[in-house]
């Protein structure tokens, strides 16, 4: 199989549940030119090198990809035009990236805000319990819609100051954005794919408009939420400009729940797929944090992020990535590189030396990892403890359209009962 074919197969929707055999093929050429001037990086060592190379930019204005090729990031930039040109931290390079990340982090984590994440623990636990209480008397739930989604979305709304009552509205917009713009599969050139992209753009514009109004309100009437503090800050970097705040609010609202949903679902899926691991984790819950990292290695919720491009000719692994090419660091593939992880396709909740790319690597390493870890840990631990004799109804489950943010669309689970 040529790298081009392996890449196309891995990206196809019909292979969403298991792109890994194609990634194995693709990894035979760890840095390969695949399509439309895109270079796919699938070797662990090569990916680690490029994730830390300042000649690899995340600024979408350098990327050769057009809007049709989906960088939702590009659509985000397009829709920001009305509000002045702005990009979020994930689609910026230093120094803008570093400044925005500092301006946001001041109101999210240590050293300036050391207690916020921990203080969410009791809310998260309560939510998990409430959702399982609702399932009492039933014998089947959809882990995605009934459990994995409602927890992180409520948590990120509370942190950011986005009213949870608006969730039914922005849920649809984010769904369209993900399906239409965060998909790099070959289907994006079909009529259906183009219609999805058009709808994704429209919905992204609506989301940006909604968050613009919210940010404007926080500028007029400062409050205690993270977004409000970001635009009213008197810290060393000053307040975040409202246009940057809108771009970062969009990013934080989406990134702040979507990958967590996919990771909770993949945790339940992986544990139930692997006989013995449910009993192991239920009996020794101290193994759960390591098991979550192992799921992130095996089923990375962010498979890659399509914003990167080469600012110069970059020589690596016997290949030259020409200046101006798109560079896809495919975390999901490098996380199963056998030269780095022995038995890479095996779920080993006690795996040692598990430095995977599930959180990315380099300056764009996940901003919300500590919060996500807390959420996934409580959600998984509570489910394993309370659901008796749980089992998968369909394996593999149906997957969502996006191949950037990959996860099951539904995950139906049968159980005997929900314990108190
Ligand atoms: C299990 C859940 C999560 C996973 C697997 C995950 C994964 C990732 C990955 C792989 C990246 C790097 C993207 C790149 O290469 O450009 C990233 C970036 C980011 N994540 Fe997460 N994430 C999760 C949860 C969260 C949460 C809860 C938040 C917010 C509270 C968040 C906010 C962000 C932001 C803002 C960035 C961009 C950071 C930057 O550009 O400096 N993520 N995430």
XYZ file of N, CA, C and O in Angstrom, residues 127-314:
752
model
N -22.773 15.484 39.607
C -23.355 15.322 38.269
C -23.320 13.863 37.825
O -24.310 13.335 37.305
N -22.192 13.208 38.027
C -22.063 11.799 37.616
C -23.108 10.969 38.359
O -23.795 10.133 37.760
N -23.236 11.210 39.647
C -24.197 10.433 40.432
C -25.626 10.703 39.987
O -26.421 9.778 39.842
N -25.933 11.973 39.734
C -27.302 12.315 39.302
C -27.654 11.627 38.001
O -28.760 11.134 37.822
N -26.706 11.611 37.078
C -26.987 11.011 35.771
C -27.197 9.506 35.913
O -28.056 8.925 35.246
N -26.437 8.879 36.795
C -26.638 7.437 36.990
C -27.915 7.173 37.789
O -28.608 6.179 37.543
N -28.258 8.068 38.706
C -29.536 7.916 39.426
C -30.697 7.911 38.432
O -31.651 7.156 38.576
N -30.578 8.770 37.422
C -31.631 8.840 36.396
C -31.785 7.514 35.661
O -32.837 7.216 35.111
N -30.700 6.749 35.606
C -30.736 5.477 34.874
C -31.244 4.327 35.743
O -31.369 3.201 35.268
N -31.531 4.611 37.006
C -32.067 3.554 37.888
C -33.390 3.064 37.329
O -34.213 3.863 36.874
N -33.588 1.773 37.366
C -34.835 1.229 36.822
C -34.722 0.927 35.340
O -35.581 0.276 34.769
N -33.653 1.415 34.714
C -33.431 1.077 33.295
C -32.353 -0.003 33.216
O -31.645 -0.262 34.198
N -32.187 -0.582 32.030
C -31.109 -1.571 31.865
C -30.201 -1.192 30.691
O -29.341 -1.960 30.297
N -30.447 -0.028 30.115
C -29.600 0.401 28.985
C -29.413 1.916 29.020
O -30.384 2.639 29.261
N -28.201 2.398 28.790
C -28.014 3.840 28.556
C -27.056 4.035 27.380
O -26.293 3.122 27.016
N -27.141 5.230 26.842
C -26.151 5.650 25.843
C -25.092 6.437 26.623
O -25.361 7.545 27.084
N -23.941 5.847 26.756
C -22.882 6.497 27.540
C -22.574 7.891 26.995
O -22.276 8.814 27.753
N -22.668 8.084 25.685
C -22.317 9.388 25.103
C -23.348 10.444 25.509
O -23.015 11.430 26.165
N -24.618 10.228 25.122
C -25.622 11.281 25.341
C -26.098 11.360 26.786
O -26.442 12.439 27.265
N -26.136 10.216 27.470
C -26.740 10.203 28.812
C -25.711 10.398 29.930
O -26.096 10.560 31.084
N -24.419 10.336 29.610
C -23.445 10.370 30.708
C -22.192 11.197 30.367
O -21.871 12.151 31.066
N -21.536 10.832 29.256
C -20.230 11.466 28.973
C -20.368 12.933 28.572
O -19.520 13.760 28.901
N -21.439 13.275 27.842
C -21.600 14.660 27.374
C -22.055 15.628 28.482
O -21.450 16.698 28.652
N -23.113 15.294 29.231
C -23.642 16.310 30.167
C -22.653 16.758 31.233
O -22.741 17.894 31.698
N -21.701 15.912 31.622
C -20.795 16.295 32.715
C -19.839 17.412 32.272
O -19.887 18.531 32.794
N -18.957 17.168 31.285
C -17.990 18.225 30.949
C -18.609 19.492 30.394
O -18.056 20.578 30.568
N -19.765 19.380 29.735
C -20.340 20.602 29.173
C -20.832 21.505 30.313
O -20.645 22.729 30.277
N -21.423 20.904 31.352
C -21.885 21.714 32.485
C -20.681 22.337 33.203
O -20.729 23.500 33.620
N -19.610 21.572 33.319
C -18.428 22.061 34.046
C -17.772 23.227 33.303
O -17.471 24.269 33.898
N -17.593 23.091 32.005
C -16.893 24.164 31.275
C -17.787 25.412 31.208
O -17.290 26.541 31.258
N -19.110 25.230 31.124
C -20.006 26.394 31.137
C -19.840 27.150 32.447
O -19.745 28.382 32.454
N -19.825 26.423 33.540
C -19.719 27.078 34.846
C -18.389 27.835 34.941
O -18.345 28.976 35.396
N -17.304 27.204 34.515
C -15.992 27.850 34.613
C -15.936 29.102 33.734
O -15.501 30.170 34.162
N -16.397 28.967 32.490
C -16.264 30.093 31.543
C -17.277 31.199 31.812
O -17.038 32.356 31.466
N -18.425 30.824 32.381
C -19.490 31.823 32.544
C -20.450 31.814 31.365
O -21.155 32.801 31.131
N -20.490 30.689 30.632
C -21.457 30.538 29.534
C -22.728 29.938 30.145
O -22.651 28.881 30.786
N -23.898 30.611 29.987
C -25.107 30.079 30.644
C -25.466 28.680 30.135
O -25.607 28.475 28.919
N -25.630 27.759 31.070
C -25.935 26.370 30.686
C -27.309 26.275 30.009
O -27.553 25.372 29.222
N -28.175 27.255 30.294
C -29.508 27.217 29.656
C -29.384 27.366 28.134
O -30.295 27.017 27.401
N -28.261 27.897 27.658
C -28.076 28.063 26.206
C -27.499 26.806 25.537
O -27.293 26.787 24.322
N -27.236 25.783 26.350
C -26.604 24.575 25.793
C -27.365 23.954 24.624
O -26.756 23.586 23.613
N -28.709 23.855 24.708
C -29.402 23.241 23.571
C -29.127 23.975 22.258
O -29.114 23.364 21.193
N -28.889 25.279 22.335
C -28.601 26.040 21.112
C -27.175 25.815 20.648
O -26.938 25.450 19.501
N -26.198 26.016 21.536
C -24.819 25.920 21.026
C -24.392 24.477 20.778
O -23.474 24.229 20.010
N -25.090 23.515 21.388
C -24.781 22.104 21.120
C -24.879 21.809 19.615
O -23.994 21.203 19.015
N -25.959 22.284 19.005
C -26.173 22.065 17.576
C -25.102 22.744 16.731
O -24.594 22.179 15.759
N -24.745 23.956 17.124
C -23.712 24.673 16.357
C -22.378 23.912 16.416
O -21.688 23.773 15.415
N -22.042 23.454 17.613
C -20.748 22.759 17.757
C -20.787 21.419 17.015
O -19.811 21.014 16.386
N -21.935 20.775 17.056
C -22.096 19.513 16.318
C -21.814 19.755 14.823
O -21.062 19.014 14.182
N -22.412 20.814 14.273
C -22.220 21.118 12.843
C -20.772 21.489 12.540
O -20.215 21.112 11.499
N -20.164 22.240 13.435
C -18.764 22.636 13.258
C -17.873 21.390 13.186
O -17.030 21.239 12.294
N -18.103 20.475 14.118
C -17.285 19.262 14.175
C -17.473 18.405 12.924
O -16.521 17.931 12.326
N -18.741 18.199 12.552
C -19.033 17.308 11.425
C -18.609 17.932 10.104
O -18.130 17.250 9.202
N -18.758 19.264 10.005
C -18.527 19.905 8.706
C -17.107 20.376 8.500
O -16.585 20.320 7.386
N -16.473 20.849 9.572
C -15.170 21.492 9.387
C -14.011 20.741 10.027
O -12.863 20.954 9.662
N -14.299 19.891 10.977
C -13.225 19.151 11.616
C -13.136 17.734 11.061
O -13.006 16.759 11.789
N -13.273 17.657 9.753
C -13.166 16.363 9.083
C -12.241 16.549 7.898
O -12.428 17.460 7.097
N -11.222 15.712 7.820
C -10.275 15.798 6.714
C -10.383 14.571 5.822
O -9.485 14.281 5.053
N -11.449 13.808 5.980
C -11.588 12.579 5.196
C -11.849 12.879 3.728
O -12.226 14.001 3.373
N -11.654 11.864 2.854
C -11.856 12.076 1.410
C -13.293 12.491 1.078
O -13.536 13.067 0.020
N -14.238 12.245 2.011
C -15.653 12.569 1.750
C -15.899 14.067 1.676
O -16.969 14.487 1.220
N -14.938 14.887 2.108
C -15.228 16.336 2.122
C -15.391 16.922 0.723
O -15.915 18.005 0.563
N -14.965 16.167 -0.295
C -15.123 16.698 -1.655
C -16.450 16.262 -2.289
O -16.783 16.692 -3.384
N -17.206 15.406 -1.614
C -18.503 14.980 -2.170
C -19.538 16.089 -1.921
O -19.307 16.993 -1.109
N -20.677 15.959 -2.586
C -21.739 16.970 -2.401
C -22.163 17.022 -0.940
O -22.365 18.087 -0.366
N -22.281 15.819 -0.370
C -22.692 15.734 1.037
C -21.660 16.409 1.946
O -22.007 17.143 2.869
N -20.394 16.154 1.645
C -19.320 16.739 2.449
C -19.308 18.253 2.336
O -19.113 18.976 3.317
N -19.561 18.736 1.109
C -19.580 20.193 0.903
C -20.757 20.819 1.648
O -20.640 21.905 2.215
N -21.894 20.118 1.641
C -23.067 20.641 2.358
C -22.774 20.676 3.863
O -23.144 21.633 4.555
N -22.098 19.629 4.334
C -21.751 19.616 5.776
C -20.826 20.778 6.112
O -20.967 21.439 7.140
N -19.853 21.039 5.206
C -18.906 22.140 5.461
C -19.639 23.475 5.472
O -19.374 24.344 6.316
N -20.586 23.652 4.537
C -21.325 24.917 4.476
C -22.130 25.125 5.761
O -22.137 26.207 6.350
N -22.764 24.044 6.221
C -23.539 24.130 7.453
C -22.604 24.397 8.650
O -22.922 25.168 9.556
N -21.437 23.765 8.606
C -20.455 23.969 9.677
C -20.027 25.425 9.762
O -19.900 25.991 10.844
N -19.828 26.028 8.598
C -19.414 27.444 8.577
C -20.494 28.340 9.141
O -20.236 29.254 9.927
N -21.719 28.062 8.698
C -22.858 28.864 9.157
C -23.004 28.759 10.685
O -23.180 29.765 11.379
N -22.897 27.553 11.178
C -23.066 27.337 12.618
C -21.912 27.936 13.407
O -22.103 28.439 14.511
N -20.697 27.892 12.837
C -19.552 28.492 13.530
C -19.780 29.998 13.640
O -19.491 30.607 14.673
N -20.317 30.591 12.560
C -20.584 32.033 12.590
C -21.591 32.359 13.692
O -21.435 33.339 14.427
N -22.606 31.508 13.830
C -23.623 31.743 14.865
C -23.005 31.621 16.257
O -23.286 32.425 17.148
N -22.137 30.639 16.425
C -21.478 30.441 17.725
C -20.591 31.635 18.066
O -20.606 32.146 19.191
N -19.839 32.094 17.065
C -18.948 33.238 17.291
C -19.765 34.490 17.625
O -19.414 35.259 18.519
N -20.890 34.656 16.923
C -21.763 35.797 17.201
C -22.287 35.745 18.644
O -22.268 36.738 19.376
N -22.699 34.556 19.036
C -23.223 34.355 20.403
C -22.138 34.694 21.436
O -22.394 35.417 22.408
N -20.915 34.201 21.206
C -19.850 34.442 22.189
C -19.375 35.899 22.151
O -18.937 36.441 23.164
N -19.506 36.544 20.998
C -19.167 37.968 20.905
C -20.086 38.777 21.822
O -19.629 39.645 22.572
N -21.379 38.449 21.764
C -22.326 39.183 22.616
C -22.037 38.940 24.089
O -22.091 39.851 24.915
N -21.681 37.696 24.399
C -21.377 37.363 25.799
C -20.140 38.126 26.294
O -20.135 38.716 27.378
N -19.098 38.136 25.456
C -17.855 38.834 25.843
C -18.141 40.335 25.995
O -17.690 40.974 26.948
N -18.903 40.899 25.065
C -19.248 42.328 25.167
C -19.967 42.617 26.482
O -19.726 43.637 27.118
N -20.820 41.684 26.880
C -21.545 41.877 28.147
C -20.561 41.858 29.323
O -20.655 42.674 30.239
N -19.573 40.941 29.260
C -18.593 40.869 30.348
C -17.718 42.132 30.406
O -17.255 42.523 31.474
N -17.498 42.756 29.241
C -16.719 44.002 29.243
C -17.533 45.093 29.949
O -17.009 45.847 30.759
N -18.837 45.129 29.657
C -19.704 46.148 30.279
C -19.969 45.865 31.745
O -19.969 46.752 32.578
N -20.206 44.566 32.041
C -20.593 44.201 33.419
C -19.682 43.094 33.923
O -20.018 41.911 33.821
N -18.526 43.468 34.475
C -17.573 42.429 34.907
C -18.169 41.511 35.973
O -18.980 41.942 36.794
N -17.785 40.241 35.903
C -18.258 39.259 36.884
C -17.105 38.366 37.321
O -15.933 38.723 37.149
N -17.449 37.204 37.861
C -16.433 36.338 38.465
C -16.008 35.176 37.569
O -15.165 34.368 37.947
N -16.601 35.052 36.376
C -16.276 33.886 35.549
C -14.912 34.065 34.881
O -14.363 35.171 34.819
N -14.392 32.949 34.339
C -13.077 32.983 33.700
C -13.057 33.942 32.501
O -12.130 34.743 32.347
N -14.088 33.884 31.660
C -14.096 34.772 30.479
C -14.170 36.233 30.916
O -13.505 37.099 30.341
N -14.963 36.504 31.927
C -15.075 37.871 32.398
C -13.731 38.353 32.936
O -13.289 39.467 32.621
N -13.077 37.508 33.712
C -11.779 37.913 34.265
C -10.744 38.113 33.156
O -9.889 38.996 33.243
N -10.832 37.292 32.110
C -9.861 37.426 31.010
C -9.921 38.808 30.358
O -8.899 39.382 30.009
N -11.137 39.347 30.213
C -11.264 40.638 29.517
C -11.191 41.845 30.453
O -11.241 42.985 29.994
N -11.101 41.574 31.747
C -11.042 42.695 32.696
C -9.785 42.651 33.561
O -9.716 43.318 34.590
N -8.816 41.894 33.128
C -7.641 41.608 33.948
C -6.714 42.814 34.071
O -6.598 43.611 33.150
N -6.045 42.932 35.228
C -5.003 43.950 35.311
C -3.651 43.279 35.566
O -2.768 43.829 36.201
N -3.488 42.058 35.072
C -2.241 41.312 35.231
C -1.148 41.853 34.323
O -1.359 42.818 33.590
N 0.023 41.204 34.340
C 1.187 41.704 33.595
C 0.936 41.851 32.093
O 1.514 42.727 31.449
N 0.078 41.012 31.517
C -0.193 41.121 30.077
C -1.401 41.998 29.782
O -1.793 42.142 28.624
N -2.014 42.537 30.813
C -3.200 43.370 30.603
C -4.407 42.519 30.272
O -4.318 41.290 30.172
N -5.561 43.141 30.051
C -6.757 42.371 29.689
C -6.623 41.808 28.283
O -5.950 42.398 27.433
N -7.269 40.690 28.040
C -7.241 40.126 26.687
C -8.150 40.989 25.813
O -9.264 41.341 26.237
N -7.663 41.335 24.617
C -8.484 42.148 23.713
C -9.775 41.382 23.440
O -9.741 40.165 23.252
N -10.921 42.089 23.413
C -12.184 41.361 23.211
C -12.158 40.446 21.989
O -12.701 39.341 22.024
N -11.500 40.864 20.906
C -11.530 39.981 19.726
C -10.730 38.701 19.982
O -11.110 37.621 19.528
N -9.626 38.786 20.714
C -8.881 37.572 21.074
C -9.711 36.732 22.039
O -9.682 35.499 22.004
N -10.444 37.427 22.915
C -11.250 36.704 23.908
C -12.345 35.897 23.218
O -12.646 34.777 23.634
N -12.938 36.441 22.159
C -13.972 35.690 21.452
C -13.367 34.431 20.816
O -13.909 33.324 20.928
N -12.209 34.590 20.171
C -11.560 33.436 19.535
C -11.202 32.379 20.582
O -11.421 31.180 20.385
N -10.678 32.818 21.712
C -10.278 31.851 22.741
C -11.477 31.279 23.488
O -11.438 30.139 23.938
N -12.545 32.072 23.614
C -13.767 31.543 24.240
C -14.344 30.426 23.368
O -14.796 29.394 23.877
N -14.300 30.621 22.052
C -14.799 29.591 21.132
C -13.981 28.315 21.320
O -14.522 27.216 21.456
N -12.670 28.497 21.341
C -11.779 27.348 21.531
C -12.043 26.669 22.879
O -12.197 25.449 22.948
N -12.114 27.484 23.939
C -12.240 26.897 25.282
C -13.580 26.196 25.466
O -13.657 25.144 26.101
N -14.636 26.764 24.894
C -15.944 26.123 25.032
C -15.947 24.762 24.318
O -16.418 23.765 24.864
N -15.363 24.720 23.122
C -15.385 23.464 22.357
C -14.366 22.470 22.932
O -14.714 21.352 23.317
N -13.093 22.910 22.999
C -12.041 22.002 23.492
C -12.312 21.623 24.938
O -11.917 20.557 25.387
N -13.019 22.510 25.654
C -13.260 22.276 27.073
C -14.257 21.179 27.373
O -14.429 20.815 28.530
N -14.948 20.651 26.368
C -15.800 19.498 26.687
C -15.703 18.369 25.670
O -15.783 17.201 26.025
N -15.477 18.717 24.388
C -15.636 17.693 23.350
C -14.695 16.494 23.509
O -15.117 15.337 23.445
N -13.419 16.758 23.730
C -12.461 15.644 23.845
C -12.668 14.874 25.130
O -12.344 13.687 25.218
N -13.214 15.549 26.127
C -13.489 14.861 27.393
C -14.628 13.859 27.180
O -14.576 12.728 27.680
N -15.645 14.272 26.414
C -16.750 13.363 26.094
C -16.196 12.119 25.391
O -16.489 10.977 25.772
N -15.388 12.358 24.364
C -14.852 11.231 23.595
C -13.968 10.334 24.467
O -13.950 9.106 24.299
N -13.253 10.940 25.394
C -12.345 10.138 26.224
C -13.137 9.305 27.239
O -12.815 8.133 27.458
N -14.177 9.886 27.825
C -14.997 9.086 28.766
C -15.599 7.895 28.004
O -15.559 6.754 28.465
N -16.134 8.182 26.817
C -16.744 7.097 26.034
C -15.701 6.034 25.679
O -15.951 4.829 25.802
N -14.524 6.469 25.260
C -13.487 5.489 24.897
C -12.991 4.703 26.113
O -12.596 3.544 25.982
N -13.008 5.339 27.275
C -12.600 4.610 28.484
C -13.579 3.466 28.755
O -13.171 2.320 28.981
N -14.885 3.790 28.711
C -15.879 2.751 28.979
C -15.770 1.661 27.901
O -15.743 0.457 28.204
N -15.663 2.077 26.649
C -15.548 1.112 25.556
C -14.337 0.198 25.748
O -14.438 -1.027 25.639
N -13.204 0.785 26.056
C -11.965 -0.008 26.149
C -12.014 -0.959 27.341
O -11.599 -2.121 27.231
N -12.527 -0.463 28.452
C -12.584 -1.327 29.645
C -13.523 -2.508 29.387
O -13.207 -3.656 29.714
N -14.670 -2.240 28.757
C -15.622 -3.335 28.524
C -15.158 -4.283 27.413
O -15.558 -5.438 27.373
N -14.301 -3.778 26.549
C -13.767 -4.631 25.484
C -12.712 -5.604 25.991
O -12.400 -6.586 25.331
N -12.120 -5.262 27.109
C -10.973 -6.043 27.584
C -11.327 -6.791 28.861
O -11.291 -6.226 29.958
N -11.674 -8.066 28.718
C -12.138 -8.840 29.862
C -11.136 -8.765 31.012
O -9.927 -8.816 30.794
N -11.668 -8.623 32.184
C -10.800 -8.591 33.373
C -10.439 -7.192 33.806
O -10.170 -6.947 34.979
N -10.455 -6.232 32.860
C -9.980 -4.899 33.266
C -11.017 -4.169 34.129
O -10.662 -3.384 34.993
N -12.299 -4.476 33.916
C -13.334 -3.838 34.740
C -13.142 -4.241 36.207
O -13.108 -3.393 37.103
N -12.978 -5.541 36.427
C -12.797 -6.027 37.805
C -11.509 -5.459 38.394
O -11.462 -5.067 39.555
N -10.455 -5.430 37.568
C -9.173 -4.913 38.051
C -9.323 -3.469 38.536
O -8.894 -3.113 39.636
N -9.976 -2.629 37.715
C -10.077 -1.199 38.061
C -11.089 -0.954 39.176
O -10.918 -0.047 39.983
N -12.121 -1.784 39.207
C -13.096 -1.616 40.285
C -12.453 -1.992 41.627
O -12.661 -1.329 42.638
N -11.648 -3.028 41.596
C -10.988 -3.478 42.821
C -9.828 -2.585 43.232
O -9.509 -2.460 44.410
N -9.173 -1.987 42.232
C -8.003 -1.151 42.550
C -8.148 0.203 41.855
O -7.458 0.505 40.869
N -9.065 1.046 42.355
C -9.337 2.328 41.671
C -8.109 3.226 41.555
O -8.097 4.136 40.719
N -7.073 2.934 42.331
C -5.850 3.744 42.203
C -5.179 3.522 40.843
O -4.308 4.305 40.440
N -5.599 2.474 40.137
C -5.039 2.245 38.789
C -5.771 3.055 37.715
O -5.336 3.109 36.559
N -6.896 3.669 38.083
C -7.716 4.350 37.058
C -6.956 5.493 36.354
O -6.996 5.573 35.121
N -6.244 6.372 37.072
C -5.540 7.445 36.342
C -4.581 6.908 35.267
O -4.547 7.429 34.150
N -3.854 5.848 35.581
C -2.939 5.256 34.590
C -3.713 4.631 33.440
O -3.293 4.696 32.276
N -4.858 4.008 33.775
C -5.669 3.380 32.723
C -6.205 4.439 31.761
O -6.295 4.207 30.546
N -6.541 5.621 32.293
C -7.042 6.703 31.425
C -5.936 7.149 30.461
O -6.176 7.362 29.263
N -4.720 7.265 30.970
C -3.610 7.652 30.084
C -3.430 6.597 28.983
O -3.159 6.925 27.831
N -3.620 5.341 29.372
C -3.467 4.259 28.390
C -4.575 4.328 27.328
O -4.326 4.092 26.144
N -5.782 4.706 27.751
C -6.861 4.866 26.767
C -6.536 6.038 25.839
O -6.750 5.960 24.622
N -5.979 7.104 26.403
C -5.627 8.255 25.557
C -4.545 7.886 24.548
O -4.505 8.416 23.442
N -3.663 6.989 24.938
C -2.648 6.535 23.983
C -3.313 5.717 22.876
O -3.094 5.942 21.688
N -4.177 4.796 23.278
C -4.790 3.873 22.318
C -5.826 4.539 21.431
O -5.970 4.202 20.259
N -6.610 5.436 22.009
C -7.764 6.020 21.300
C -7.731 7.533 21.457
O -8.648 8.128 22.028
N -6.677 8.151 20.973
C -6.484 9.585 21.190
C -7.701 10.376 20.693
O -8.088 10.267 19.528
N -8.281 11.159 21.598
C -9.481 11.921 21.252
C -9.160 12.985 20.198
O -9.981 13.301 19.349
N -7.941 13.554 20.280
C -7.478 14.456 19.218
C -6.484 13.644 18.389
O -5.374 13.382 18.820
N -6.911 13.235 17.211
C -6.035 12.385 16.392
C -4.909 13.202 15.766
O -3.811 12.717 15.566
N -5.211 14.448 15.433
C -4.226 15.398 14.911
C -4.930 16.739 14.894
O -6.136 16.803 15.129
N -4.197 17.819 14.655
C -4.888 19.109 14.527
C -4.407 19.755 13.229
O -3.202 19.931 13.039
N -5.344 20.096 12.333
C -4.938 20.378 10.951
C -4.447 21.794 10.671
O -4.557 22.267 9.555
N -3.878 22.469 11.670
C -3.491 23.866 11.433
C -2.020 24.039 11.049
O -1.632 25.099 10.583
N -1.198 22.996 11.234
C 0.253 23.223 11.157
C 0.803 23.265 9.730
O 0.291 22.590 8.838
N 1.881 24.044 9.594
C 2.564 24.081 8.296
C 4.039 24.409 8.505
O 4.431 24.875 9.574
N 4.834 24.135 7.461
C 6.293 24.326 7.565
C 6.658 25.751 7.159
O 6.267 26.217 6.082
N 7.408 26.430 8.038
C 7.850 27.803 7.727
C 9.138 27.820 6.913
O 9.573 28.864 6.445
N 9.797 26.648 6.814
C 11.047 26.524 6.057
C 11.123 25.089 5.554
O 10.318 24.245 5.973
N 12.057 24.810 4.645
C 12.282 23.410 4.269
C 12.784 22.692 5.521
O 13.725 23.164 6.172
N 12.180 21.575 5.851
C 12.591 20.854 7.063
C 12.994 19.434 6.664
O 12.183 18.693 6.100
